[in-house]
Each structure stands twice: as C-alpha cells, then as structure tokens.
XYZ file of C-alpha atoms in Angstrom:
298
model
C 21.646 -34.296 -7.636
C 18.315 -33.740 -9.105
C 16.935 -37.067 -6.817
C 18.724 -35.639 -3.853
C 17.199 -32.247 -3.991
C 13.542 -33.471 -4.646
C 14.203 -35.909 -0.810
C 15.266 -32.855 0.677
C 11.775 -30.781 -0.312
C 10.276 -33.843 0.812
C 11.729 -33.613 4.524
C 11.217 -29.987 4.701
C 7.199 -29.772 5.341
C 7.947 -31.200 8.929
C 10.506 -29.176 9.907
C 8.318 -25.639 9.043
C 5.629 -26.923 11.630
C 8.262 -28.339 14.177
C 7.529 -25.294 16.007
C 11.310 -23.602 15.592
C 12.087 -20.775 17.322
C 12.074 -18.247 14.127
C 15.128 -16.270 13.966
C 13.013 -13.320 12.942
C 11.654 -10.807 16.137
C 9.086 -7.837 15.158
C 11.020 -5.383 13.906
C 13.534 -6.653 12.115
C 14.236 -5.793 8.834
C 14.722 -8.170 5.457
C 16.408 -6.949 2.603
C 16.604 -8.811 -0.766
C 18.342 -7.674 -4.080
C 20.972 -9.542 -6.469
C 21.090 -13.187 -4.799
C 20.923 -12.088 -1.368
C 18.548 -11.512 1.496
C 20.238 -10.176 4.632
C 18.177 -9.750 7.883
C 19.180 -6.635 10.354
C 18.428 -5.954 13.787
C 15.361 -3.786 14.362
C 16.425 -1.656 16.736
C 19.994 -1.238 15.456
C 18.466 -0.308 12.532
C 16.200 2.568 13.530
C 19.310 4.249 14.742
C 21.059 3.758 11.195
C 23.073 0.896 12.145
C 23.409 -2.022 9.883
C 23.977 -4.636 12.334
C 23.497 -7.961 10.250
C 22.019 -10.914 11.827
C 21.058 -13.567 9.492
C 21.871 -13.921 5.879
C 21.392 -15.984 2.665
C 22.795 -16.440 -0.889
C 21.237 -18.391 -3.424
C 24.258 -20.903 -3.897
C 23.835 -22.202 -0.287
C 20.374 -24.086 -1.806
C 23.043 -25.974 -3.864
C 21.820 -29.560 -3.577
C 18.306 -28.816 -3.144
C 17.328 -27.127 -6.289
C 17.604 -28.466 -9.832
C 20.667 -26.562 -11.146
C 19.170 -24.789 -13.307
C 17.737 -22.607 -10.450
C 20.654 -21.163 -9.706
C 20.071 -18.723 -13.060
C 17.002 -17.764 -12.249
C 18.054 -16.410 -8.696
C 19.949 -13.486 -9.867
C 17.468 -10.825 -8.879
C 15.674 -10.982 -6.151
C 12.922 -8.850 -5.809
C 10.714 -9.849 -2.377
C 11.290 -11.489 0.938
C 8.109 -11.910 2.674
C 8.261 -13.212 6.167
C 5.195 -15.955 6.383
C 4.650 -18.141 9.316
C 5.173 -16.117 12.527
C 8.720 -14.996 10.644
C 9.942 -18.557 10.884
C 10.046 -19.013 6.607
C 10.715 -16.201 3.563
C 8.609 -16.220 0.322
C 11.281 -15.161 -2.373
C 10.768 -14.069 -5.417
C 13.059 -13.438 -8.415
C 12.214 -11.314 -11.582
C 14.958 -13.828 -12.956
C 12.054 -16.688 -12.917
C 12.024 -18.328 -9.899
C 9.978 -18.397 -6.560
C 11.185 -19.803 -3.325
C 9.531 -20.804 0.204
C 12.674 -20.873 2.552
C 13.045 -22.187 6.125
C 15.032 -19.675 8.260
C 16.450 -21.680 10.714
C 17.803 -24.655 8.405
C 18.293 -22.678 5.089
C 16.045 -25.554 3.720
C 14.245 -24.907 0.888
C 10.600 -25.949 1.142
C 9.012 -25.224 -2.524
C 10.350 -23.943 -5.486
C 8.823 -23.171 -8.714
C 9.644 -21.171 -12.150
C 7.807 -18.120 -12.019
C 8.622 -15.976 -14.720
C 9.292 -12.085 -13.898
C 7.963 -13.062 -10.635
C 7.666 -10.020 -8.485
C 5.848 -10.908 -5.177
C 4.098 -13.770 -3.709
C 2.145 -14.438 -0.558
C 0.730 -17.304 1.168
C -2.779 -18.496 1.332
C -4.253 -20.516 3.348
C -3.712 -24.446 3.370
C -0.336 -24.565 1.922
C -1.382 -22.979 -1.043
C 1.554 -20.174 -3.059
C 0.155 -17.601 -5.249
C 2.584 -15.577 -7.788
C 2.633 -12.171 -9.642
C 4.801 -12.606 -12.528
C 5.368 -9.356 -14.383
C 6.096 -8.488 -18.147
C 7.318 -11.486 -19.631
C 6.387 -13.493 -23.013
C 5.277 -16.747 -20.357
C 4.143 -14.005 -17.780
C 2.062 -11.194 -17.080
C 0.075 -13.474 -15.130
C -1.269 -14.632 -11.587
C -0.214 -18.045 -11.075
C -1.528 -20.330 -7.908
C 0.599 -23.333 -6.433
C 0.689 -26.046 -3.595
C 3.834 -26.113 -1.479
C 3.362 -29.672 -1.060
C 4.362 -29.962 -5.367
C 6.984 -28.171 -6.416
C 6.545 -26.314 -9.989
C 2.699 -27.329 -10.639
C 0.104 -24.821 -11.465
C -2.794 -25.594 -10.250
C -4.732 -22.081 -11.736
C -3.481 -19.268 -13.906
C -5.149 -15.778 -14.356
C -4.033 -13.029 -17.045
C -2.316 -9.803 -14.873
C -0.224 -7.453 -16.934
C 2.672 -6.534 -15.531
C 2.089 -8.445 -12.047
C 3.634 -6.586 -9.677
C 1.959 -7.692 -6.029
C -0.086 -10.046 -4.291
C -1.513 -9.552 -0.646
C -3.813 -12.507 1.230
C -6.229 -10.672 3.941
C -7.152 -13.202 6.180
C -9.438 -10.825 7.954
C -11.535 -10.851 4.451
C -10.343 -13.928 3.043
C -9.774 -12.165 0.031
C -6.156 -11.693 -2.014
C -5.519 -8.420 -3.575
C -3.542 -8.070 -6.856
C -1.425 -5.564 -8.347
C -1.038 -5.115 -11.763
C 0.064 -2.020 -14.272
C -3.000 -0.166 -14.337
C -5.297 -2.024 -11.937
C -6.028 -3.751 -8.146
C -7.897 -6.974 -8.458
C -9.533 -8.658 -5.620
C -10.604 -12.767 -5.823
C -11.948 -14.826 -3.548
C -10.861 -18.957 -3.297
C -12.759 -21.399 -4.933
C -13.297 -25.304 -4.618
C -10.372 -24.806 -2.162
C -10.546 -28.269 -0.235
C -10.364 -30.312 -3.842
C -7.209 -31.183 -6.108
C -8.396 -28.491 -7.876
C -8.579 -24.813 -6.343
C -9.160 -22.018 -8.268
C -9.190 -18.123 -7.526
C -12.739 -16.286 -8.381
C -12.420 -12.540 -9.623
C -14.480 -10.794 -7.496
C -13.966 -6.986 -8.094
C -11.429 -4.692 -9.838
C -10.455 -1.192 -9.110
C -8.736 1.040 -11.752
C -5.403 2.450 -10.214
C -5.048 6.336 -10.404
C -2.723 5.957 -12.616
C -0.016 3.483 -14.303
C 2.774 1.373 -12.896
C 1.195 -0.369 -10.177
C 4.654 -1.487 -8.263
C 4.202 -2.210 -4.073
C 1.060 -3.616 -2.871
C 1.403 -3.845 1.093
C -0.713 -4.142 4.130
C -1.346 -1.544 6.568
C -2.619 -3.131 9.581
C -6.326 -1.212 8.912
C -8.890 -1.293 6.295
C -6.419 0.277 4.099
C -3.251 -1.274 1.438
C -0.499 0.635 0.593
C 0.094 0.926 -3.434
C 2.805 2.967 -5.658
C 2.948 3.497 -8.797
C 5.566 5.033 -11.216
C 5.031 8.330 -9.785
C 2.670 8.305 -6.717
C 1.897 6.648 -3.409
C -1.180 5.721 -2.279
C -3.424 4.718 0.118
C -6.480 2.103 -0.724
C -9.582 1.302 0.741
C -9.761 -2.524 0.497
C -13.996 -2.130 0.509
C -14.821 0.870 -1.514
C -11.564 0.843 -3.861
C -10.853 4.454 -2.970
C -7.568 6.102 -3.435
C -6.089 8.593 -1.333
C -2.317 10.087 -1.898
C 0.113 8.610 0.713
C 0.813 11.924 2.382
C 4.134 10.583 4.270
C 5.550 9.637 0.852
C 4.147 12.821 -1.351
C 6.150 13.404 -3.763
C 8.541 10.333 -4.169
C 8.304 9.040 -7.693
C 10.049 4.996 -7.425
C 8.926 3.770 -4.317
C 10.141 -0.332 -4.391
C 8.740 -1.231 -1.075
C 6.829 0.601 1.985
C 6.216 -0.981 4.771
C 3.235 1.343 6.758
C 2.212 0.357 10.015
C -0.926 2.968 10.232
C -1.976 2.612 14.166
C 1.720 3.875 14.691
C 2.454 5.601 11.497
C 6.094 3.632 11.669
C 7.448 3.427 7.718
C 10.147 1.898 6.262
C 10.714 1.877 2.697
C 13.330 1.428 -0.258
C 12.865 3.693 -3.380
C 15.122 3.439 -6.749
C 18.281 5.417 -6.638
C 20.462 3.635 -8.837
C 18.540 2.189 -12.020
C 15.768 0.269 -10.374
C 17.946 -0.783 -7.092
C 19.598 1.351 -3.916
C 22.390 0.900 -1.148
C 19.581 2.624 1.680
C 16.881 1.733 3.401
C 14.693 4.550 4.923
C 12.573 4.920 8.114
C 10.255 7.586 9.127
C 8.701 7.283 12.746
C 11.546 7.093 13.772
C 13.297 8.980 10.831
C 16.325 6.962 10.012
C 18.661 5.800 6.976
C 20.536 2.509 7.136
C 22.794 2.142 4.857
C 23.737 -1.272 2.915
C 26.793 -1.497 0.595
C 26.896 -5.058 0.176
C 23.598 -5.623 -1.656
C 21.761 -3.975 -4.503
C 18.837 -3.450 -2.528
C 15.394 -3.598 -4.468
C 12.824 -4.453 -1.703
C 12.583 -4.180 2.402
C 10.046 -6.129 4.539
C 9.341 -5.968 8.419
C 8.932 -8.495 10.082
C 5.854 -8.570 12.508
C-alpha cells in the first residue's frame, strides 16, 4: 500500500499542470471542518442556499496516503484554493497537511504538520506551514511538493495560526499568538531554500487566529476578541469596522474594492453549522459538517 501510494504522488505533478478545467468558479465557497471539505455554489449561496457541488472526505485518499494519515485528518482546519482554484491546500490541527487535485481527488503532497493551521503556496512548488501549539510545533515549517514530508527550513512561531504569500511583494506574512511576521525567500533556486525574517509587527493584542488577503495594501487579522485590518508596509492596525464587535472570528474572507465578506465565527466550542455573508447579507446554513473555516474562491 505504502509503494502504491508513493507512485500515485509521483503521477500527480503532471496532472496539476495538464491545464484541467478547475471545478472551482469565483465565488464559490469551500468549507472544511471534521474530515470534510464541501464546495457550494456561489450564487446559491448568497441567497442562503446550500446547494453542494463538489465534496471530499479524507477516506477517499485511501491508497494514496500512508495509513497512518488517516488519524491525522480528523480536523480540518483550512482549504485554500491555489492554482486558478484547480487544487486545495488542507490543513489539519490533527497533524497533517495536504495539496489536493480537484478534479481527480489525487493527492499531490502530503506531509505531518503538527497543529497545522494554514498553509499557502510559494512560488516554485514550494509549501509553507503554520503549525500551532504543539510539543513538535509552534513553528513555521517550509516544504517542496515535489518530496513529500521533508523540511527543508523550520522557524520558531508560537501558536502558528496563518500564513499568506503576496506575490505583489514577494513577501509571506505570518500569524502567530501575539505577533505578524514578514520574511522574504532566500537561496530559493538551490536544494536548499530558506525564509529570511525581515520585519515583525506586534499584534494589538493576543490570539492571532485568521490571516487573509484583502485584495489592497491591507490583510485581514483576528484575534481572540477583535478584527482587524493591517497595513502590509507600515504594520498599522485598524479595527475591522464590518466585524466590530465579534469576538471568534475562524475565517473572513474581505474583498475591500467591493466590501463583499464572508466569514465563519465559533458558535459551538471552536466550530459552527453557518456560514455568513455581508455584501450581500446572507446565512447559509450547513448541518452536515462542523464547520471551522470558509474560503472563496477567486
């Protein structure tokens, strides 16, 4: 099984630049929690309906992932759409991380991450992880998709909680308990690539959770209590007025030339069965799933 799973990673490379159609349009919206990420039509969605499109659960990878995996898939806690929404970067805050093939289901990297939280993609093939509190975590861990469970660099971040790539700035932002770090890549074309620590900005205050792009000069961070708005030059805070208010915000998704949100926020322990939408205002409701996280695809 193990041999069988490491010639299907092999194969998979070629079929995420095959040029697919992706089964992802703008708009639509990916929710992940327990083993689960279910995709829902945009539109339908802005209207409250949960009209479900594409789905996956953690035991269809049987056969491509060491067994083992399979425990450390219990949580999912982020569902990034990369690559012009035709793959999903998963993370799990059971330990694993995931870069998945919509179309085929195919898994095309996996890695132990543990308390992963978020990932994001960088440029060349290259994986970066924020792993949260954890005795082999609280780090920010850097990978190739091309080797499957290999770190190739390793930073200390308490309680990573989210990692955002600007390729306008080719810089990646990362989210930790009580502060936003910025690095730059390093010796990037080698066997060897490292990230560089350019800047840090102290967070208002504690629980960094969501770290999200805003299509502007601006990220979207919440903490335990607050929402806020970032400049990614200066480091400046500014409340999030939209969200004022809301203590628990998992996810926000903030399109700023629009002001379109959509956004989960704990209702139930740490998880919910609704995602929200202001611009247009909207609830969708989702029974099926203990939802932690929502992402748009755009």
């Amino acid at each position: 099984m193990m041999i069988t799973g490491c010639l299907l990673l092999m194969q998979a490379p070629s079929l995420a630049y095959a040029g697919e159609i992706p089964q992802l349009k703008a708009g639509d919206l990916v929710v992940c929690g327990d083993d689960k990420v279910l995709v829902y039509e945009g539109q339908a969605a802005r209207r409250g309906s949960a009209k479900l499109k594409w789905s996956w659960q953690a035991t269809e990878a049987k056969g491509q992932l060491p067994e083992e995996y399979f425990g450390m898939l219990r949580s999912l806690d982020d569902c990034k759409p990369v690559r012009g929404n035709s793959q999903l970067l998963i993370t799990s805050s059971s330990g694993a991380t995931l870069l998945l093939d919509i179309a085929s289901k195919r898994v095309v990297f996996y890695a132990k991450t543990p308390m992963a939280h978020s990932a994001d993609l960088l440029p060349g093939g290259r994986i970066v992880v924020a792993n949260s509190t954890h005795a082999a975590g609280n780090s920010l861990e850097l990978y190739d998709e091309r080797t499957p469970e290999k770190v190739l660099y390793k930073d200390t971040l308490y309680s990573g909680h989210g990692a955002v790539w600007v390729s306008e700035r080719q810089e990646l932002f990362a989210l930790g308990f009580d502060s936003l770090l910025v690095y730059r890549p390093r010796h990037w074309d080698t066997d060897h690539p490292s990230l560089e620590k350019v800047r840090g900005y102290p967070l208002p205050d504690e629980g960094g959770h969501e770290l999200s792009p805003t299509a502007s000069g601006q990220l979207l961070v919440s903490t335990h209590h607050h929402v806020w708005l970032v400049d990614m030059q200066t480091g400046e805070f500014t409340p999030f007025e939209p969200l004022k208010g809301h203590r628990n915000i998992k996810s926000a998704n903030y399109e700023a030339p629009t002001g379109t949100l959509v956004y989960t926020i704990a209702e139930e322990s740490w998880w919910t069965h609704h995602v929200y939408g202001m611009n247009p205002n909207f609830q969708m409701d989702v029974p099926d799933i203990r939802a932690y996280k929502v992402r748009v695809a755009r």
